[in-house]
Amino acid sequence: MRSDLLLLPLVLSLVCEGMILPQGRLASESGGPARGATGAAHLKLKPAEWRSLNERQFVMRSLAGGGAKEMAGFGAVVADATPEEFIKAFSSLSVFKRSETTLACGRFSAQPVIEDLAELEVNDKDLYALMRAKVKESNIKLTEADITRIRAAAGPSPYFSPKLKAKLAAEYKQILFDKARRYAENGETTLDIYADQEEAVSARDAFVAMAKFQATTAGHNPRFYSLLSQSPRQTAQNTESFIYWAHQKFGQLKPVISLVHVVIYRDDDRVFIALKQIYSSHYIEAALSVGELIPIGDEKGAKRTLAAYTIRLQVDLLGGPMGFMKRRAAQPRMLEALETVLEGLRQCAESMLMERRS
């Protein structure tokens, strides 16, 4: 199984660099829930899993997917930080900027403008893929309308010259801006129908099915999932909502350009942070990740956070008659990647707490 399916924008984009703090323990050494962790009952953590969390280890599970091309996983970890550090890390994009995989990223304005993409540089491989893109035959994810725009910019007999590359880059960035602007205004109704492969794929239909399956199995407040369908301009009370873009590298794989909607929702003392894919240039047709931050404490009253994280990905390469075998082979590696995500999240939150105290 190739690792293309595993090192994906909404998996490894959260890995950030930081100092690992000295290991500590939660109040319950016997394997029971930590003090103040009554809000974690729906996670159904077993005594052995609590013991792992007590020792700063991870709890990892495979999850059932709602579709044939979907991969899903769950992980939990305890951080010596409060939910506020996690919120700050996402709101400021520090959790992404600190990652070695991030080439560039930026937060869109409440009313997106093309200047929000000023720091994005489209590489030559993607520009070449744009020049050659055709409906049902494209090495970069595009809609039929996108392909029409790109071909008009390239002209009838394109030559891969510096002038053409500049034109293609400008048109592609305009396409990305238009996607962000439309989404900011109208939410998930604007999600694309990809025409890069033989069978067209509706990103909207894929996400709606994914979110519905997650909402019925996670045991969360249903209102939280209704917020994901709204545009960032429809921000509800106790909610922060924004769009960011990221350009990320993954070893020998194609760098990925993604647009993501972030929803941060406070439900009493708990916090939910959801990342919803609006667009990805490669690999992913739909994606949703949900982080649940549950405040807990130890016997000395120190504030900590139980971070429970679920990720769901609809991957184009998992289609076809052999898709189930590819998914079965990839699932363990996906959990390994998710563990790396959790460690990165913990390091980032704990580092931000240290910065705040210094």
mmCIF file of C-alpha atoms in Angstrom:
data_model
loop_
_atom_site.group_PDB
_atom_site.id
_atom_site.type_symbol
_atom_site.label_atom_id
_atom_site.label_comp_id
_atom_site.label_asym_id
_atom_site.label_seq_id
_atom_site.Cartn_x
_atom_site.Cartn_y
_atom_site.Cartn_z
ATOM 1 C CA MET A 1 0.000 0.000 0.000
ATOM 2 C CA ARG A 2 1.498 3.316 -1.011
ATOM 3 C CA SER A 3 1.746 6.012 1.620
ATOM 4 C CA ASP A 4 -0.035 8.507 -0.678
ATOM 5 C CA LEU A 5 -3.237 7.576 1.106
ATOM 6 C CA LEU A 6 -1.867 8.323 4.519
ATOM 7 C CA LEU A 7 0.083 11.562 4.524
ATOM 8 C CA LEU A 8 -2.892 13.730 3.702
ATOM 9 C CA PRO A 9 -3.561 17.414 4.353
ATOM 10 C CA LEU A 10 -6.099 16.932 7.108
ATOM 11 C CA VAL A 11 -3.966 14.264 8.797
ATOM 12 C CA LEU A 12 -0.457 15.630 8.968
ATOM 13 C CA SER A 13 -1.127 19.360 8.592
ATOM 14 C CA LEU A 14 -1.665 19.480 12.348
ATOM 15 C CA VAL A 15 1.801 18.191 13.257
ATOM 16 C CA CYS A 16 3.718 21.037 14.857
ATOM 17 C CA GLU A 17 7.155 21.333 16.330
ATOM 18 C CA GLY A 18 7.602 22.018 20.031
ATOM 19 C CA MET A 19 9.223 20.879 23.231
ATOM 20 C CA ILE A 20 7.792 17.785 24.920
ATOM 21 C CA LEU A 21 7.206 18.629 28.553
ATOM 22 C CA PRO A 22 8.221 16.283 31.388
ATOM 23 C CA GLN A 23 5.806 13.388 31.703
ATOM 24 C CA GLY A 24 3.096 13.657 34.334
ATOM 25 C CA ARG A 25 0.219 11.493 35.537
ATOM 26 C CA LEU A 26 -3.464 11.997 36.034
ATOM 27 C CA ALA A 27 -5.139 11.563 39.362
ATOM 28 C CA SER A 28 -6.270 7.996 38.843
ATOM 29 C CA GLU A 29 -3.339 5.574 38.804
ATOM 30 C CA SER A 30 -5.758 2.655 39.054
ATOM 31 C CA GLY A 31 -7.006 3.227 35.538
ATOM 32 C CA GLY A 32 -10.228 5.104 36.273
ATOM 33 C CA PRO A 33 -11.278 8.439 34.796
ATOM 34 C CA ALA A 34 -9.368 11.531 35.820
ATOM 35 C CA ARG A 35 -10.872 14.086 38.152
ATOM 36 C CA GLY A 36 -13.458 16.181 36.351
ATOM 37 C CA ALA A 37 -13.580 13.831 33.353
ATOM 38 C CA THR A 38 -17.276 12.979 33.688
ATOM 39 C CA GLY A 39 -17.815 14.703 30.343
ATOM 40 C CA ALA A 40 -15.835 11.924 28.670
ATOM 41 C CA ALA A 41 -18.316 9.135 29.457
ATOM 42 C CA HIS A 42 -19.565 9.033 25.850
ATOM 43 C CA LEU A 43 -16.043 8.120 24.682
ATOM 44 C CA LYS A 44 -16.446 4.778 26.489
ATOM 45 C CA LEU A 45 -12.806 4.609 27.504
ATOM 46 C CA LYS A 46 -11.901 1.345 29.212
ATOM 47 C CA PRO A 47 -9.773 1.151 32.394
ATOM 48 C CA ALA A 48 -6.755 0.007 30.371
ATOM 49 C CA GLU A 49 -7.191 3.004 28.058
ATOM 50 C CA TRP A 50 -7.346 5.387 31.017
ATOM 51 C CA ARG A 51 -4.129 3.835 32.297
ATOM 52 C CA SER A 52 -2.509 4.582 28.940
ATOM 53 C CA LEU A 53 -3.679 8.176 29.123
ATOM 54 C CA ASN A 54 -2.398 8.412 32.700
ATOM 55 C CA GLU A 55 1.051 7.520 31.342
ATOM 56 C CA ARG A 56 0.874 10.095 28.522
ATOM 57 C CA GLN A 57 0.330 7.383 25.967
ATOM 58 C CA PHE A 58 -2.276 7.321 23.212
ATOM 59 C CA VAL A 59 -5.596 5.588 22.750
ATOM 60 C CA MET A 60 -6.189 4.683 19.102
ATOM 61 C CA ARG A 61 -9.139 3.019 17.371
ATOM 62 C CA SER A 62 -10.210 2.281 13.829
ATOM 63 C CA LEU A 63 -13.705 3.510 13.027
ATOM 64 C CA ALA A 64 -16.278 2.317 10.552
ATOM 65 C CA GLY A 65 -16.660 4.489 7.476
ATOM 66 C CA GLY A 66 -19.931 5.636 6.033
ATOM 67 C CA GLY A 67 -18.840 5.063 2.418
ATOM 68 C CA ALA A 68 -16.812 2.651 0.310
ATOM 69 C CA LYS A 69 -13.921 5.110 -0.146
ATOM 70 C CA GLU A 70 -13.903 6.413 3.417
ATOM 71 C CA MET A 71 -11.179 5.861 6.027
ATOM 72 C CA ALA A 72 -11.750 6.841 9.644
ATOM 73 C CA GLY A 73 -9.876 6.771 12.905
ATOM 74 C CA PHE A 74 -10.172 7.935 16.509
ATOM 75 C CA GLY A 75 -7.436 8.904 18.936
ATOM 76 C CA ALA A 76 -7.180 10.422 22.408
ATOM 77 C CA VAL A 77 -4.373 11.966 24.452
ATOM 78 C CA VAL A 78 -3.994 14.119 27.556
ATOM 79 C CA ALA A 79 -2.146 17.446 27.410
ATOM 80 C CA ASP A 80 -0.771 19.576 30.227
ATOM 81 C CA ALA A 81 -2.635 22.577 28.836
ATOM 82 C CA THR A 82 -6.140 24.009 28.847
ATOM 83 C CA PRO A 83 -8.584 24.065 25.916
ATOM 84 C CA GLU A 84 -7.731 27.765 25.512
ATOM 85 C CA GLU A 85 -4.222 26.891 24.296
ATOM 86 C CA PHE A 86 -5.698 24.628 21.628
ATOM 87 C CA ILE A 87 -8.118 27.352 20.543
ATOM 88 C CA LYS A 88 -5.324 29.912 20.264
ATOM 89 C CA ALA A 89 -3.194 27.486 18.257
ATOM 90 C CA PHE A 90 -5.944 27.060 15.666
ATOM 91 C CA SER A 91 -7.190 30.659 15.582
ATOM 92 C CA SER A 92 -3.686 32.026 14.988
ATOM 93 C CA LEU A 93 -2.787 29.141 12.626
ATOM 94 C CA SER A 94 0.232 28.460 14.849
ATOM 95 C CA VAL A 95 -0.593 24.771 14.769
ATOM 96 C CA PHE A 96 0.016 24.862 11.010
ATOM 97 C CA LYS A 97 2.797 27.444 10.783
ATOM 98 C CA ARG A 98 4.962 25.449 13.198
ATOM 99 C CA SER A 99 4.753 22.352 11.042
ATOM 100 C CA GLU A 100 7.776 21.447 8.931
ATOM 101 C CA THR A 101 5.372 20.182 6.256
ATOM 102 C CA THR A 102 3.807 23.610 5.701
ATOM 103 C CA LEU A 103 5.268 25.578 2.812
ATOM 104 C CA ALA A 104 2.845 28.450 3.348
ATOM 105 C CA CYS A 105 -0.569 29.087 4.838
ATOM 106 C CA GLY A 106 -2.875 31.968 5.557
ATOM 107 C CA ARG A 107 -6.227 32.862 7.002
ATOM 108 C CA PHE A 108 -8.780 34.377 4.644
ATOM 109 C CA SER A 109 -10.382 37.675 5.529
ATOM 110 C CA ALA A 110 -14.001 37.556 6.723
ATOM 111 C CA GLN A 111 -14.792 38.756 3.207
ATOM 112 C CA PRO A 112 -12.063 37.000 1.178
ATOM 113 C CA VAL A 113 -9.907 39.056 -1.175
ATOM 114 C CA ILE A 114 -7.397 37.806 -3.741
ATOM 115 C CA GLU A 115 -4.577 39.347 -1.681
ATOM 116 C CA ASP A 116 -5.236 36.677 0.966
ATOM 117 C CA LEU A 117 -3.429 34.268 -1.387
ATOM 118 C CA ALA A 118 -0.417 36.511 -1.957
ATOM 119 C CA GLU A 119 2.014 34.094 -0.274
ATOM 120 C CA LEU A 120 0.841 31.034 -2.219
ATOM 121 C CA GLU A 121 3.247 29.853 -4.923
ATOM 122 C CA VAL A 122 1.989 27.174 -7.318
ATOM 123 C CA ASN A 123 4.788 24.765 -8.230
ATOM 124 C CA ASP A 124 5.722 23.810 -11.789
ATOM 125 C CA LYS A 125 4.311 20.261 -11.516
ATOM 126 C CA ASP A 126 0.884 21.602 -10.667
ATOM 127 C CA LEU A 127 1.142 24.263 -13.364
ATOM 128 C CA TYR A 128 2.017 21.575 -15.908
ATOM 129 C CA ALA A 129 -0.941 19.496 -14.693
ATOM 130 C CA LEU A 130 -3.166 22.537 -15.134
ATOM 131 C CA MET A 131 -1.936 23.079 -18.688
ATOM 132 C CA ARG A 132 -2.763 19.477 -19.620
ATOM 133 C CA ALA A 133 -6.019 19.181 -17.667
ATOM 134 C CA LYS A 134 -9.039 17.768 -19.468
ATOM 135 C CA VAL A 135 -12.417 16.651 -18.230
ATOM 136 C CA LYS A 136 -12.078 13.081 -16.857
ATOM 137 C CA GLU A 137 -8.327 13.297 -17.359
ATOM 138 C CA SER A 138 -6.620 15.638 -14.937
ATOM 139 C CA ASN A 139 -3.772 15.219 -12.454
ATOM 140 C CA ILE A 140 -5.151 18.010 -10.298
ATOM 141 C CA LYS A 141 -8.660 18.221 -8.860
ATOM 142 C CA LEU A 142 -10.837 20.593 -10.870
ATOM 143 C CA THR A 143 -14.460 21.039 -11.910
ATOM 144 C CA GLU A 144 -15.563 21.223 -15.555
ATOM 145 C CA ALA A 145 -15.896 24.995 -15.177
ATOM 146 C CA ASP A 146 -12.394 25.203 -13.695
ATOM 147 C CA ILE A 147 -10.958 23.250 -16.626
ATOM 148 C CA THR A 148 -12.741 25.523 -19.085
ATOM 149 C CA ARG A 149 -11.225 28.570 -17.405
ATOM 150 C CA ILE A 150 -7.735 27.045 -17.338
ATOM 151 C CA ARG A 151 -7.857 26.023 -21.004
ATOM 152 C CA ALA A 152 -9.018 29.499 -21.977
ATOM 153 C CA ALA A 153 -6.077 31.000 -20.078
ATOM 154 C CA ALA A 154 -3.626 28.530 -21.672
ATOM 155 C CA GLY A 155 -4.807 29.107 -25.239
ATOM 156 C CA PRO A 156 -5.222 26.611 -28.099
ATOM 157 C CA SER A 157 -1.585 25.536 -28.447
ATOM 158 C CA PRO A 158 0.060 26.107 -25.078
ATOM 159 C CA TYR A 159 3.808 26.149 -24.711
ATOM 160 C CA PHE A 160 5.078 25.740 -21.153
ATOM 161 C CA SER A 161 6.874 29.067 -21.077
ATOM 162 C CA PRO A 162 7.450 31.418 -18.133
ATOM 163 C CA LYS A 163 4.698 33.661 -19.495
ATOM 164 C CA LEU A 164 2.213 30.780 -19.611
ATOM 165 C CA LYS A 165 3.191 29.597 -16.139
ATOM 166 C CA ALA A 166 2.485 33.053 -14.784
ATOM 167 C CA LYS A 167 -0.921 33.092 -16.500
ATOM 168 C CA LEU A 168 -1.822 29.630 -15.208
ATOM 169 C CA ALA A 169 -0.739 30.482 -11.674
ATOM 170 C CA ALA A 170 -2.787 33.672 -11.701
ATOM 171 C CA GLU A 171 -5.891 31.905 -13.049
ATOM 172 C CA TYR A 172 -5.596 29.024 -10.588
ATOM 173 C CA LYS A 173 -5.241 31.405 -7.650
ATOM 174 C CA GLN A 174 -8.299 33.255 -8.922
ATOM 175 C CA ILE A 175 -10.171 29.935 -9.006
ATOM 176 C CA LEU A 176 -9.134 29.218 -5.419
ATOM 177 C CA PHE A 177 -10.185 32.696 -4.361
ATOM 178 C CA ASP A 178 -13.569 32.256 -6.053
ATOM 179 C CA LYS A 179 -14.106 28.965 -4.205
ATOM 180 C CA ALA A 180 -13.295 30.606 -0.857
ATOM 181 C CA ARG A 181 -15.464 33.646 -1.601
ATOM 182 C CA ARG A 182 -18.468 31.571 -2.652
ATOM 183 C CA TYR A 183 -18.110 29.326 0.376
ATOM 184 C CA ALA A 184 -17.831 32.313 2.714
ATOM 185 C CA GLU A 185 -21.120 33.586 1.322
ATOM 186 C CA ASN A 186 -23.166 30.390 0.943
ATOM 187 C CA GLY A 187 -21.500 27.533 2.813
ATOM 188 C CA GLU A 188 -21.525 23.916 1.684
ATOM 189 C CA THR A 189 -23.997 24.476 -1.167
ATOM 190 C CA THR A 190 -20.979 25.705 -3.144
ATOM 191 C CA LEU A 191 -18.836 22.584 -2.714
ATOM 192 C CA ASP A 192 -17.563 21.282 -6.043
ATOM 193 C CA ILE A 193 -18.321 18.401 -8.363
ATOM 194 C CA TYR A 194 -14.865 17.164 -9.311
ATOM 195 C CA ALA A 195 -14.353 16.220 -12.947
ATOM 196 C CA ASP A 196 -10.719 15.074 -12.801
ATOM 197 C CA GLN A 197 -11.520 11.351 -13.094
ATOM 198 C CA GLU A 198 -13.776 9.157 -15.206
ATOM 199 C CA GLU A 199 -16.561 9.315 -12.631
ATOM 200 C CA ALA A 200 -17.566 12.765 -11.400
ATOM 201 C CA VAL A 201 -17.632 13.159 -7.600
ATOM 202 C CA SER A 202 -19.765 15.616 -5.652
ATOM 203 C CA ALA A 203 -17.728 16.941 -2.736
ATOM 204 C CA ARG A 204 -20.940 18.275 -1.217
ATOM 205 C CA ASP A 205 -22.757 14.937 -1.304
ATOM 206 C CA ALA A 206 -19.682 13.157 0.041
ATOM 207 C CA PHE A 207 -19.297 15.582 2.922
ATOM 208 C CA VAL A 208 -22.997 15.625 3.847
ATOM 209 C CA ALA A 209 -23.023 11.828 4.051
ATOM 210 C CA MET A 210 -19.788 11.848 6.059
ATOM 211 C CA ALA A 211 -20.989 14.467 8.546
ATOM 212 C CA LYS A 212 -24.336 12.723 8.999
ATOM 213 C CA PHE A 213 -22.611 9.419 9.749
ATOM 214 C CA GLN A 214 -20.241 11.129 12.205
ATOM 215 C CA ALA A 215 -23.101 12.943 13.953
ATOM 216 C CA THR A 216 -25.064 9.740 14.517
ATOM 217 C CA THR A 217 -22.099 7.766 15.878
ATOM 218 C CA ALA A 218 -20.105 10.304 17.926
ATOM 219 C CA GLY A 219 -22.602 11.148 20.654
ATOM 220 C CA HIS A 220 -22.011 14.898 20.362
ATOM 221 C CA ASN A 221 -24.426 17.805 20.461
ATOM 222 C CA PRO A 222 -26.284 17.639 17.091
ATOM 223 C CA ARG A 223 -26.258 21.436 16.896
ATOM 224 C CA PHE A 224 -22.500 21.370 16.434
ATOM 225 C CA TYR A 225 -22.807 19.457 13.164
ATOM 226 C CA SER A 226 -25.481 21.807 11.856
ATOM 227 C CA LEU A 227 -22.903 24.612 12.149
ATOM 228 C CA LEU A 228 -20.666 22.841 9.624
ATOM 229 C CA SER A 229 -23.185 23.388 6.842
ATOM 230 C CA GLN A 230 -23.287 27.133 7.412
ATOM 231 C CA SER A 231 -20.998 29.723 5.919
ATOM 232 C CA PRO A 232 -18.454 31.481 8.160
ATOM 233 C CA ARG A 233 -20.617 34.602 7.904
ATOM 234 C CA GLN A 234 -23.410 32.799 9.756
ATOM 235 C CA THR A 235 -21.366 32.382 12.922
ATOM 236 C CA ALA A 236 -23.574 31.459 15.873
ATOM 237 C CA GLN A 237 -23.185 32.362 19.534
ATOM 238 C CA ASN A 238 -20.208 30.707 21.265
ATOM 239 C CA THR A 239 -18.714 29.925 17.843
ATOM 240 C CA GLU A 240 -15.711 31.092 15.848
ATOM 241 C CA SER A 241 -15.634 30.260 12.158
ATOM 242 C CA PHE A 242 -13.093 31.040 9.442
ATOM 243 C CA ILE A 243 -11.429 29.734 6.267
ATOM 244 C CA TYR A 244 -7.721 29.155 5.785
ATOM 245 C CA TRP A 245 -5.550 27.925 2.930
ATOM 246 C CA ALA A 246 -2.430 25.793 3.185
ATOM 247 C CA HIS A 247 0.278 24.528 0.840
ATOM 248 C CA GLN A 248 1.979 21.469 2.306
ATOM 249 C CA LYS A 249 4.688 19.017 1.346
ATOM 250 C CA PHE A 250 4.870 15.319 2.246
ATOM 251 C CA GLY A 251 8.247 13.844 1.378
ATOM 252 C CA GLN A 252 8.255 12.524 -2.180
ATOM 253 C CA LEU A 253 4.495 13.002 -2.590
ATOM 254 C CA LYS A 254 2.843 15.839 -4.455
ATOM 255 C CA PRO A 255 2.520 18.999 -2.377
ATOM 256 C CA VAL A 256 -1.136 19.659 -1.645
ATOM 257 C CA ILE A 257 -3.031 22.947 -1.755
ATOM 258 C CA SER A 258 -6.123 22.926 0.412
ATOM 259 C CA LEU A 259 -8.923 25.240 1.503
ATOM 260 C CA VAL A 260 -10.413 24.439 4.904
ATOM 261 C CA HIS A 261 -13.325 25.723 6.960
ATOM 262 C CA VAL A 262 -12.617 25.782 10.717
ATOM 263 C CA VAL A 263 -15.436 25.839 13.273
ATOM 264 C CA ILE A 264 -14.607 26.328 16.971
ATOM 265 C CA TYR A 265 -17.653 25.709 19.154
ATOM 266 C CA ARG A 266 -17.963 26.075 22.943
ATOM 267 C CA ASP A 267 -20.508 23.790 24.600
ATOM 268 C CA ASP A 268 -20.454 24.702 28.302
ATOM 269 C CA ASP A 269 -16.943 23.782 29.482
ATOM 270 C CA ARG A 270 -16.121 21.634 26.455
ATOM 271 C CA VAL A 271 -14.750 22.850 23.143
ATOM 272 C CA PHE A 272 -15.140 21.305 19.692
ATOM 273 C CA ILE A 273 -12.832 22.177 16.807
ATOM 274 C CA ALA A 274 -13.859 20.916 13.378
ATOM 275 C CA LEU A 275 -11.917 21.137 10.113
ATOM 276 C CA LYS A 276 -13.990 20.711 6.983
ATOM 277 C CA GLN A 277 -12.349 20.444 3.591
ATOM 278 C CA ILE A 278 -13.590 22.896 0.998
ATOM 279 C CA TYR A 279 -11.031 21.936 -1.649
ATOM 280 C CA SER A 280 -7.909 19.800 -2.044
ATOM 281 C CA SER A 281 -5.693 19.780 -5.121
ATOM 282 C CA HIS A 282 -4.857 16.066 -4.767
ATOM 283 C CA TYR A 283 -6.036 12.807 -3.210
ATOM 284 C CA ILE A 284 -8.998 13.829 -1.025
ATOM 285 C CA GLU A 285 -12.597 14.205 -2.222
ATOM 286 C CA ALA A 286 -14.064 15.050 1.190
ATOM 287 C CA ALA A 287 -12.675 15.302 4.702
ATOM 288 C CA LEU A 288 -13.809 16.071 8.219
ATOM 289 C CA SER A 289 -11.801 16.122 11.422
ATOM 290 C CA VAL A 290 -13.306 16.822 14.830
ATOM 291 C CA GLY A 291 -11.313 17.565 17.950
ATOM 292 C CA GLU A 292 -13.150 17.436 21.271
ATOM 293 C CA LEU A 293 -11.388 19.181 24.157
ATOM 294 C CA ILE A 294 -12.542 18.095 27.602
ATOM 295 C CA PRO A 295 -11.058 19.895 30.634
ATOM 296 C CA ILE A 296 -9.869 17.607 33.415
ATOM 297 C CA GLY A 297 -7.737 17.993 36.527
ATOM 298 C CA ASP A 298 -5.498 16.055 38.839
ATOM 299 C CA GLU A 299 -5.608 15.678 42.614
ATOM 300 C CA LYS A 300 -3.557 18.872 42.985
ATOM 301 C CA GLY A 301 -6.010 20.872 40.874
ATOM 302 C CA ALA A 302 -3.744 21.260 37.827
ATOM 303 C CA LYS A 303 -5.708 21.958 34.662
ATOM 304 C CA ARG A 304 -5.303 19.552 31.787
ATOM 305 C CA THR A 305 -7.180 18.624 28.644
ATOM 306 C CA LEU A 306 -8.355 15.323 27.266
ATOM 307 C CA ALA A 307 -8.151 15.778 23.487
ATOM 308 C CA ALA A 308 -10.259 13.274 21.563
ATOM 309 C CA TYR A 309 -9.773 13.454 17.808
ATOM 310 C CA THR A 310 -11.709 11.852 14.964
ATOM 311 C CA ILE A 311 -10.772 12.052 11.298
ATOM 312 C CA ARG A 312 -12.742 10.923 8.248
ATOM 313 C CA LEU A 313 -11.354 10.996 4.710
ATOM 314 C CA GLN A 314 -12.878 10.033 1.372
ATOM 315 C CA VAL A 315 -9.876 9.089 -0.764
ATOM 316 C CA ASP A 316 -10.027 8.839 -4.553
ATOM 317 C CA LEU A 317 -7.538 5.937 -4.734
ATOM 318 C CA LEU A 318 -9.829 3.746 -2.610
ATOM 319 C CA GLY A 319 -12.364 3.434 -5.409
ATOM 320 C CA GLY A 320 -12.792 0.384 -7.632
ATOM 321 C CA PRO A 321 -13.240 -3.314 -6.929
ATOM 322 C CA MET A 322 -10.002 -3.587 -4.910
ATOM 323 C CA GLY A 323 -10.710 -0.536 -2.792
ATOM 324 C CA PHE A 324 -11.647 -2.508 0.312
ATOM 325 C CA MET A 325 -8.284 -4.300 0.269
ATOM 326 C CA LYS A 326 -6.397 -1.025 -0.095
ATOM 327 C CA ARG A 327 -8.366 0.449 2.789
ATOM 328 C CA ARG A 328 -7.694 -2.557 5.025
ATOM 329 C CA ALA A 329 -3.969 -2.315 4.297
ATOM 330 C CA ALA A 330 -3.897 1.450 4.829
ATOM 331 C CA GLN A 331 -5.923 1.626 8.044
ATOM 332 C CA PRO A 332 -3.109 0.687 10.487
ATOM 333 C CA ARG A 333 -0.792 3.244 8.904
ATOM 334 C CA MET A 334 -3.498 5.873 9.122
ATOM 335 C CA LEU A 335 -3.698 5.280 12.876
ATOM 336 C CA GLU A 336 0.071 5.693 13.095
ATOM 337 C CA ALA A 337 -0.263 9.028 11.294
ATOM 338 C CA LEU A 338 -3.115 10.020 13.612
ATOM 339 C CA GLU A 339 -0.919 9.276 16.619
ATOM 340 C CA THR A 340 1.667 11.642 15.171
ATOM 341 C CA VAL A 341 -1.078 14.255 14.831
ATOM 342 C CA LEU A 342 -2.039 13.885 18.463
ATOM 343 C CA GLU A 343 1.543 14.183 19.656
ATOM 344 C CA GLY A 344 1.957 17.304 17.518
ATOM 345 C CA LEU A 345 -1.227 18.813 18.911
ATOM 346 C CA ARG A 346 -0.121 18.117 22.468
ATOM 347 C CA GLN A 347 3.340 19.583 21.893
ATOM 348 C CA CYS A 348 1.877 22.690 20.289
ATOM 349 C CA ALA A 349 -0.676 23.321 23.057
ATOM 350 C CA GLU A 350 1.864 22.736 25.815
ATOM 351 C CA SER A 351 4.405 24.981 24.112
ATOM 352 C CA MET A 352 1.835 27.761 23.841
ATOM 353 C CA LEU A 353 1.073 27.403 27.551
ATOM 354 C CA MET A 354 4.776 27.770 28.338
ATOM 355 C CA GLU A 355 4.953 30.869 26.119
ATOM 356 C CA ARG A 356 1.963 32.386 27.904
ATOM 357 C CA ARG A 357 3.557 31.787 31.308
ATOM 358 C CA SER A 358 6.983 33.105 30.341
#
